[in-house]
Amino acid sequence: MTNYLVRRVLGVVVVMFAVVTGLFLLLHASPVSPVNQLAPQVAADPVARAAVEHRMGLDRPLVTQYLDYVGDALRGDFGTSLYDGSPVADQIGRALPISLELGLLASVFAVIPATALGAWSVLRRGGVVDHGTRVLSVLAMSLPGYWLAVIALVVVGDSHPDLLPNAGGFVTFTEDPATNLKVLVLPAIVLALATFAMLTRSLRGGLADAMASDHVLFARAMGGSRLLTLRRVALRGALVPTLTVAGVLIGGLLSGTVLIENVFQIPGIGQLMVTAFQRQDYPLALGACVATSAIFLLLNLVVDLLYPLVDPRTAAGVTRDKLGRAA
Amino acid sequence: MTNASTAEEPLLRVRDLDVGYRGPFGPVPAVRGVCFDVAPGEILGLVGESGSGKSSVCTALMGLLPDGATRTGGIEFQGEDLAAMRERDLRRVRGRRLALVPQQPMTSLAPTTPVLRQLRWYLGDRLDDVEVRETLIGIGLGPVLDRPRDLPGSFSGGQLQRVVIAIAVLAHEPALLLADEPTTTLDATVQAQVLRLLLTLRDKLGLAMVYVSHDLAVVSTICDRVGVMYGGRLVETAPVRELFAAPRHPYTRALIAAMPATTPADRPLRAVEGSAEGANLLPGCPFAPRCPHVADVCRERMPAAVRHGAADVRCHWVDREAGR
Ligand SMILES: Nc1ncnc2c1ncn2[C@@H]1O[C@H](COP(=O)(O)OP(=O)(O)O)[C@@H](O)[C@H]1O
Ligand code: SF4
Ligand SMILES: [Mg+2]
């Protein structure tokens, strides 16, 4: 168990390191450069240009720049924005909680109905709820997110403008929780739909398989009701594949979504990233990417740590691939 | 007269049981027109090759066929018609009065919960009874009691099979146990242990049993009566002695002739030629394509069950021979 935990944490550290390195190199290889942002007359003059590059430390060897960046990042310093000179860490610190809140809300809107409908449709297989759930999840999966977002914006914006953030600027939770939650509900629902659909299908599939298994047959042959059997015998095994899917999807929800944040004018990390790239503000872009990846990886770590709780076979040394094949 | 008839009242009376599964081109019959009785305390063997419908009979009796499967026929158990019972009432019969040991011992317990915890699900506080514990230890389940945190994966197939049997039998001491190939996947030593366990439990608790197997040799050691299935049909039912001494149905004869113990050493072991593939779809006798005595009528009409001696046989040829 401890072994498993240590392996997972180490895995995250290694991947995080690779992500930072990869993003750093990618940005340096790309034509994105702060020098592009200089006034044309400065950029045209090689001497002035070199002076600026020297001041920014861009003329140093790449390795030195990289080690500097990593060293600072470990201390929580991600450099300063090229656009307004403010610390990148501060900007991320403002945007990240907003994205996390939106993602958390969307996760709740996705997970709770998915669990209820997934389980319900398996308990009443072939019934109204089952068919309804299938239609709903196919719809939710096939409707494009941006289209839904725009439709929601237009339709709801017409009848309930107070549900939209861009009416009077975004209000954070600490400023006014009620208003904040009110304007986040609609984007969260739109954001949640696809995740809800995929989780529902995954859970329904897993549970349906589990309910057709020998151990469920035996539990029912011993007089267990479908509900009891589902809870006690089928659920754990069925949850493992869904947990994997959920880890990736919820990771996606929490780490900021460019599209929804843009349409609904929510100043989260997704928006921050887009702005940073538009302005070729590469310390900010890099910082935002790193923060996003970190959230994503942390969530997957949490999921990894949940596996042994859900399915004790994981802790007993059975790898996840083996379980996947057995399921 | 009244007394005599109550004494002979069977525990289970199955009439014209049909089971069909959903296939790609419509329903596929798996069990057709099966009738049999089980008396209190009796062990009825059900033999037949794989696919002949034995497991389907068991799951149909429990009312636990998979979604999309159909079932018709009468299932009278302890005077109640299980076929007409609502799910909620059936739940009070399952496990309590009528128990099932499914075909797969290794997978019949939840793989994610310790075995001892699952024993406690079903036995409850009785698991702390000295007597129950002694019974469990007596059937070799001491390790399960000693390793409370171990999952099913860390026990052997034989141990798990005994756990499943112990749960099915000890939880509520049912009147009838349906044991679906309880020893097929086990090696000979463990197989003997499990058979002994079943017989002990029968003698101690007086439970009746439907013992499913594809192995006539095993059936001959523990059953009182044997039913032979082929292509979803029950083709012969007879007391075990009579079945071996005077097998009547051509398929039964072929089965017995193919048993190692009954074949003299100088004659080679002879399996029945052909395969049972598609037998469940034939309108007449399912054995017709492989039968040495086949006549035209066999392909058209399924013979009715006729009593010959102590056996109920469904075969045109046997009827003709007897009439002669
Ligand atoms: N769940 C199922 N779905 C479809 N067909 C099935 C199912 N279970 C069994 N069958 C079919 O029903 C027939 C009888 O199977 P079964 O009752 O398992 O026989 P046995 O236990 O004698 O091997 C076989 O042809 C088998 O393919
Ligand atoms: S009914 Fe006909 S085909 Fe079937 S076993 Fe008897 S003789 Fe053979
Ligand atoms: Mg079977």
Short mmCIF file of C-alpha atoms in Angstrom, two decimals, chain B residues 4-324:
data_model
loop_
_atom_site.label_atom_id
_atom_site.label_comp_id
_atom_site.label_asym_id
_atom_site.label_seq_id
_atom_site.Cartn_x
_atom_site.Cartn_y
_atom_site.Cartn_z
CA ALA B 4 -50.21 -41.22 1.47
CA SER B 5 -50.70 -38.42 -1.02
CA THR B 6 -49.12 -35.80 1.27
CA ALA B 7 -46.17 -38.09 1.88
CA GLU B 8 -45.66 -38.39 -1.86
CA GLU B 9 -46.16 -34.70 -2.51
CA PRO B 10 -42.96 -33.60 -4.27
CA LEU B 11 -40.94 -30.67 -3.00
CA LEU B 12 -40.48 -29.33 -6.49
CA ARG B 13 -42.65 -30.01 -9.50
CA VAL B 14 -41.46 -28.64 -12.82
CA ARG B 15 -43.88 -28.81 -15.74
CA ASP B 16 -43.26 -27.97 -19.40
CA LEU B 17 -40.42 -25.62 -18.65
CA ASP B 18 -39.29 -23.65 -21.67
CA VAL B 19 -36.39 -21.19 -21.68
CA GLY B 20 -35.36 -19.05 -24.62
CA TYR B 21 -32.54 -16.56 -25.01
CA ARG B 22 -32.48 -13.54 -27.24
CA GLY B 23 -30.48 -14.36 -30.36
CA PRO B 24 -29.52 -12.19 -33.32
CA PHE B 25 -32.37 -13.68 -35.39
CA GLY B 26 -35.05 -14.02 -32.73
CA PRO B 27 -35.36 -16.16 -29.65
CA VAL B 28 -33.16 -19.23 -29.33
CA PRO B 29 -34.64 -22.13 -27.35
CA ALA B 30 -32.35 -23.51 -24.63
CA VAL B 31 -34.81 -25.60 -22.58
CA ARG B 32 -37.92 -27.23 -24.07
CA GLY B 33 -40.78 -28.98 -22.36
CA VAL B 34 -38.81 -30.14 -19.33
CA CYS B 35 -40.82 -31.88 -16.58
CA PHE B 36 -39.47 -33.39 -13.40
CA ASP B 37 -40.16 -33.75 -9.70
CA VAL B 38 -37.84 -33.63 -6.72
CA ALA B 39 -38.98 -35.34 -3.51
CA PRO B 40 -37.98 -33.97 -0.10
CA GLY B 41 -34.45 -35.07 0.76
CA GLU B 42 -33.86 -36.52 -2.67
CA ILE B 43 -30.80 -35.89 -4.84
CA LEU B 44 -31.70 -35.62 -8.50
CA GLY B 45 -28.82 -35.59 -10.95
CA LEU B 46 -29.09 -33.61 -14.18
CA VAL B 47 -26.58 -34.80 -16.77
CA GLY B 48 -26.00 -33.76 -20.32
CA GLU B 49 -23.21 -32.36 -22.38
CA SER B 50 -22.26 -28.71 -22.30
CA GLY B 51 -24.99 -26.58 -23.87
CA SER B 52 -27.79 -29.05 -23.22
CA GLY B 53 -29.56 -26.53 -20.99
CA LYS B 54 -28.73 -27.68 -17.47
CA SER B 55 -27.65 -24.28 -16.15
CA SER B 56 -30.61 -22.65 -17.86
CA VAL B 57 -32.92 -24.95 -15.90
CA CYS B 58 -31.28 -23.86 -12.65
CA THR B 59 -31.37 -20.13 -13.34
CA ALA B 60 -34.92 -20.43 -14.65
CA LEU B 61 -36.03 -22.15 -11.43
CA MET B 62 -34.46 -19.32 -9.42
CA GLY B 63 -36.16 -16.72 -11.62
CA LEU B 64 -32.77 -15.22 -12.41
CA LEU B 65 -32.49 -15.58 -16.17
CA PRO B 66 -30.59 -12.72 -17.81
CA ASP B 67 -32.43 -9.74 -19.29
CA GLY B 68 -34.19 -10.60 -22.53
CA ALA B 69 -34.57 -14.30 -21.77
CA THR B 70 -38.06 -15.82 -21.72
CA ARG B 71 -39.49 -18.58 -19.55
CA THR B 72 -42.79 -20.44 -19.58
CA GLY B 73 -44.07 -23.45 -17.66
CA GLY B 74 -45.02 -24.33 -14.12
CA ILE B 75 -42.64 -24.35 -11.18
CA GLU B 76 -44.41 -25.56 -8.10
CA PHE B 77 -42.21 -25.43 -5.03
CA GLN B 78 -43.51 -26.33 -1.56
CA GLY B 79 -47.03 -25.85 -2.87
CA GLU B 80 -46.43 -22.38 -4.34
CA ASP B 81 -46.12 -21.49 -8.01
CA LEU B 82 -42.75 -19.76 -8.34
CA ALA B 83 -43.42 -19.03 -12.00
CA ALA B 84 -46.30 -16.75 -11.08
CA MET B 85 -44.67 -15.14 -8.07
CA ARG B 86 -43.76 -11.48 -7.91
CA GLU B 87 -40.11 -10.53 -7.61
CA ARG B 88 -40.56 -9.28 -4.08
CA ASP B 89 -42.03 -12.57 -2.87
CA LEU B 90 -39.46 -14.55 -4.83
CA ARG B 91 -36.73 -12.80 -2.87
CA ARG B 92 -38.09 -14.39 0.28
CA VAL B 93 -37.83 -17.83 -1.34
CA ARG B 94 -34.38 -17.42 -2.85
CA GLY B 95 -31.57 -18.30 -0.51
CA ARG B 96 -34.01 -19.12 2.28
CA ARG B 97 -35.91 -22.10 0.94
CA LEU B 98 -34.37 -22.56 -2.48
CA ALA B 99 -30.64 -21.99 -2.89
CA LEU B 100 -28.28 -22.05 -5.84
CA VAL B 101 -24.59 -22.88 -6.07
CA PRO B 102 -23.66 -21.39 -9.45
CA GLN B 103 -21.43 -23.04 -11.99
CA GLN B 104 -18.36 -20.86 -11.43
CA PRO B 105 -16.95 -21.17 -7.91
CA MET B 106 -13.99 -18.87 -8.55
CA THR B 107 -16.17 -15.94 -9.60
CA SER B 108 -19.28 -16.42 -7.50
CA LEU B 109 -17.99 -14.29 -4.65
CA ALA B 110 -17.52 -10.53 -4.97
CA PRO B 111 -13.85 -10.16 -5.92
CA THR B 112 -13.43 -6.87 -4.05
CA THR B 113 -14.64 -7.85 -0.60
CA PRO B 114 -12.81 -10.09 1.90
CA VAL B 115 -14.26 -13.61 1.95
CA LEU B 116 -14.94 -13.54 5.66
CA ARG B 117 -16.91 -10.30 5.34
CA GLN B 118 -19.03 -11.95 2.65
CA LEU B 119 -19.63 -14.95 4.91
CA ARG B 120 -20.85 -12.48 7.50
CA TRP B 121 -23.17 -10.79 4.95
CA TYR B 122 -25.07 -14.02 4.67
CA LEU B 123 -24.57 -15.81 7.99
CA GLY B 124 -24.71 -12.67 10.13
CA ASP B 125 -23.99 -13.13 13.81
CA ARG B 126 -24.38 -16.87 13.44
CA LEU B 127 -20.81 -16.74 12.18
CA ASP B 128 -19.84 -16.32 15.85
CA ASP B 129 -21.76 -19.44 16.92
CA VAL B 130 -19.39 -22.13 18.10
CA GLU B 131 -21.38 -24.73 16.24
CA VAL B 132 -21.33 -22.87 12.91
CA ARG B 133 -17.62 -22.19 13.27
CA GLU B 134 -16.99 -25.84 13.95
CA THR B 135 -18.94 -26.81 10.85
CA LEU B 136 -16.89 -24.37 8.78
CA ILE B 137 -13.62 -25.63 10.21
CA GLY B 138 -14.84 -29.18 9.71
CA ILE B 139 -15.21 -28.59 5.98
CA GLY B 140 -11.74 -27.12 5.77
CA LEU B 141 -12.63 -23.44 5.91
CA GLY B 142 -10.42 -22.67 8.90
CA PRO B 143 -8.11 -20.53 6.70
CA VAL B 144 -11.03 -18.31 5.74
CA LEU B 145 -11.78 -17.66 9.41
CA ASP B 146 -8.09 -17.07 10.16
CA ARG B 147 -7.48 -14.62 7.32
CA PRO B 148 -10.29 -12.08 7.74
CA ARG B 149 -8.81 -9.53 5.34
CA ASP B 150 -8.08 -11.83 2.41
CA LEU B 151 -9.94 -11.36 -0.85
CA PRO B 152 -11.35 -14.29 -2.87
CA GLY B 153 -8.31 -14.06 -5.14
CA SER B 154 -6.05 -15.40 -2.42
CA PHE B 155 -7.99 -18.61 -1.83
CA SER B 156 -8.05 -21.73 -3.97
CA GLY B 157 -10.95 -22.78 -6.18
CA GLY B 158 -11.77 -25.64 -3.84
CA GLN B 159 -11.90 -23.33 -0.84
CA LEU B 160 -14.09 -20.83 -2.64
CA GLN B 161 -16.41 -23.57 -3.85
CA ARG B 162 -16.81 -24.76 -0.27
CA VAL B 163 -17.42 -21.19 0.92
CA VAL B 164 -20.16 -20.78 -1.68
CA ILE B 165 -21.73 -24.09 -0.68
CA ALA B 166 -21.44 -23.19 3.00
CA ILE B 167 -23.17 -19.87 2.38
CA ALA B 168 -25.92 -21.43 0.27
CA VAL B 169 -26.61 -24.20 2.75
CA LEU B 170 -25.86 -22.71 6.17
CA ALA B 171 -27.33 -19.23 5.74
CA HIS B 172 -30.92 -20.42 5.91
CA GLU B 173 -30.79 -24.22 5.63
CA PRO B 174 -32.91 -24.34 2.45
CA ALA B 175 -35.20 -27.20 1.55
CA LEU B 176 -33.73 -27.52 -1.93
CA LEU B 177 -30.25 -26.81 -3.24
CA LEU B 178 -29.53 -26.40 -6.94
CA ALA B 179 -25.85 -27.30 -7.34
CA ASP B 180 -24.68 -26.42 -10.85
CA GLU B 181 -21.56 -28.44 -11.65
CA PRO B 182 -20.15 -27.77 -8.19
CA THR B 183 -17.12 -29.97 -8.74
CA THR B 184 -16.36 -29.68 -12.44
CA THR B 185 -13.49 -27.23 -12.14
CA LEU B 186 -11.91 -28.95 -9.14
CA ASP B 187 -9.22 -31.60 -9.11
CA ALA B 188 -10.10 -35.13 -8.03
CA THR B 189 -9.16 -34.84 -4.35
CA VAL B 190 -11.01 -31.60 -3.79
CA GLN B 191 -13.90 -32.94 -5.84
CA ALA B 192 -14.22 -35.89 -3.45
CA GLN B 193 -14.12 -33.47 -0.49
CA VAL B 194 -16.89 -31.33 -1.89
CA LEU B 195 -19.04 -34.35 -2.71
CA ARG B 196 -18.57 -35.62 0.84
CA LEU B 197 -19.52 -32.20 2.15
CA LEU B 198 -22.72 -32.16 0.12
CA LEU B 199 -23.69 -35.64 1.31
CA THR B 200 -22.92 -34.74 4.93
CA LEU B 201 -25.08 -31.65 4.68
CA ARG B 202 -27.88 -33.65 3.10
CA ASP B 203 -27.81 -36.19 5.92
CA LYS B 204 -27.54 -33.51 8.61
CA LEU B 205 -30.11 -31.06 7.30
CA GLY B 206 -32.23 -33.30 5.10
CA LEU B 207 -32.01 -30.93 2.17
CA ALA B 208 -32.98 -32.07 -1.30
CA MET B 209 -30.69 -31.35 -4.21
CA VAL B 210 -30.62 -30.96 -7.95
CA TYR B 211 -27.06 -31.93 -8.78
CA VAL B 212 -25.96 -30.79 -12.24
CA SER B 213 -23.02 -32.42 -13.94
CA HIS B 214 -21.80 -33.50 -17.33
CA ASP B 215 -20.00 -36.41 -15.65
CA LEU B 216 -22.10 -39.56 -15.23
CA ALA B 217 -19.50 -41.12 -12.95
CA VAL B 218 -19.86 -38.36 -10.36
CA VAL B 219 -23.63 -38.45 -10.65
CA SER B 220 -23.69 -42.18 -10.04
CA THR B 221 -21.91 -41.74 -6.71
CA ILE B 222 -24.25 -39.25 -5.08
CA CYS B 223 -27.63 -39.16 -6.82
CA ASP B 224 -30.83 -41.03 -6.08
CA ARG B 225 -32.33 -40.36 -9.48
CA VAL B 226 -30.87 -39.05 -12.71
CA GLY B 227 -32.32 -36.96 -15.51
CA VAL B 228 -30.52 -36.98 -18.84
CA MET B 229 -30.69 -33.82 -20.94
CA TYR B 230 -30.01 -33.41 -24.63
CA GLY B 231 -30.58 -30.36 -26.80
CA GLY B 232 -32.74 -28.66 -24.18
CA ARG B 233 -34.91 -31.76 -23.67
CA LEU B 234 -35.05 -34.07 -20.70
CA VAL B 235 -34.93 -37.40 -22.57
CA GLU B 236 -34.83 -39.91 -19.71
CA THR B 237 -35.37 -39.81 -15.97
CA ALA B 238 -34.71 -42.90 -13.88
CA PRO B 239 -33.51 -44.06 -10.48
CA VAL B 240 -29.73 -44.21 -10.61
CA ARG B 241 -29.54 -48.01 -10.30
CA GLU B 242 -32.03 -48.54 -13.08
CA LEU B 243 -30.37 -46.01 -15.32
CA PHE B 244 -27.07 -47.86 -15.20
CA ALA B 245 -28.53 -51.37 -15.16
CA ALA B 246 -31.07 -50.81 -17.92
CA PRO B 247 -30.47 -47.57 -19.82
CA ARG B 248 -33.27 -47.10 -22.32
CA HIS B 249 -32.89 -43.94 -24.33
CA PRO B 250 -30.30 -44.28 -27.14
CA TYR B 251 -28.48 -41.21 -25.88
CA THR B 252 -28.32 -42.56 -22.32
CA ARG B 253 -27.00 -45.84 -23.68
CA ALA B 254 -24.34 -44.05 -25.66
CA LEU B 255 -23.33 -42.02 -22.60
CA ILE B 256 -23.00 -45.08 -20.44
CA ALA B 257 -21.16 -47.00 -23.13
CA ALA B 258 -18.68 -44.14 -23.29
CA MET B 259 -17.93 -44.25 -19.56
CA PRO B 260 -14.40 -45.58 -18.94
CA ALA B 261 -15.54 -47.90 -16.13
CA THR B 262 -18.24 -49.64 -18.17
CA THR B 263 -16.14 -50.16 -21.27
CA PRO B 264 -14.22 -53.45 -21.10
CA ALA B 265 -10.50 -52.92 -21.42
CA ASP B 266 -10.28 -54.75 -24.74
CA ARG B 267 -12.86 -52.48 -26.35
CA PRO B 268 -11.87 -48.90 -27.18
CA LEU B 269 -13.67 -46.03 -25.53
CA ARG B 270 -16.46 -45.03 -27.86
CA ALA B 271 -17.88 -41.53 -27.79
CA VAL B 272 -21.15 -40.74 -29.52
CA GLU B 273 -20.52 -39.74 -33.10
CA GLY B 274 -21.56 -36.35 -34.38
CA SER B 275 -22.21 -33.22 -32.35
CA ALA B 276 -25.08 -31.69 -30.44
CA GLU B 277 -24.76 -28.46 -32.41
CA GLY B 278 -28.21 -27.16 -33.34
CA ALA B 279 -30.04 -29.97 -31.51
CA ASN B 280 -32.01 -27.37 -29.55
CA LEU B 281 -33.57 -26.12 -32.81
CA LEU B 282 -34.88 -29.44 -34.17
CA PRO B 283 -38.68 -29.78 -34.30
CA GLY B 284 -38.59 -33.52 -33.55
CA CYS B 285 -36.25 -35.52 -31.36
CA PRO B 286 -33.06 -33.54 -30.72
CA PHE B 287 -30.96 -36.72 -30.85
CA ALA B 288 -32.22 -37.77 -34.31
CA PRO B 289 -29.09 -36.72 -36.26
CA ARG B 290 -26.90 -38.99 -34.12
CA CYS B 291 -29.29 -41.78 -33.27
CA PRO B 292 -28.72 -45.31 -34.60
CA HIS B 293 -32.46 -46.11 -34.30
CA VAL B 294 -33.79 -42.99 -35.95
CA ALA B 295 -37.04 -43.30 -37.92
CA ASP B 296 -38.98 -40.76 -39.98
CA VAL B 297 -41.35 -39.98 -37.14
CA CYS B 298 -38.39 -38.95 -34.95
CA ARG B 299 -37.58 -36.00 -37.19
CA GLU B 300 -41.17 -34.75 -37.15
CA ARG B 301 -42.46 -35.23 -33.67
CA MET B 302 -40.90 -35.11 -30.24
CA PRO B 303 -41.88 -38.32 -28.47
CA ALA B 304 -43.94 -37.96 -25.29
CA ALA B 305 -42.62 -39.11 -21.94
CA VAL B 306 -43.64 -42.72 -21.35
CA ARG B 307 -43.07 -44.76 -18.22
CA HIS B 308 -40.96 -47.88 -18.82
CA GLY B 309 -40.18 -49.75 -15.63
CA ALA B 310 -39.15 -47.05 -13.19
CA ALA B 311 -37.93 -44.76 -15.95
CA ASP B 312 -39.63 -41.94 -17.85
CA VAL B 313 -38.32 -42.02 -21.40
CA ARG B 314 -38.97 -39.86 -24.44
CA CYS B 315 -38.12 -42.03 -27.44
CA HIS B 316 -40.17 -43.47 -30.31
CA TRP B 317 -37.87 -46.45 -30.65
CA VAL B 318 -38.10 -47.38 -26.96
CA ASP B 319 -41.90 -47.14 -27.21
CA ARG B 320 -41.91 -49.38 -30.29
CA GLU B 321 -39.61 -51.95 -28.72
CA ALA B 322 -41.72 -52.05 -25.55
CA GLY B 323 -44.94 -52.41 -27.52
CA ARG B 324 -43.62 -55.42 -29.36
#
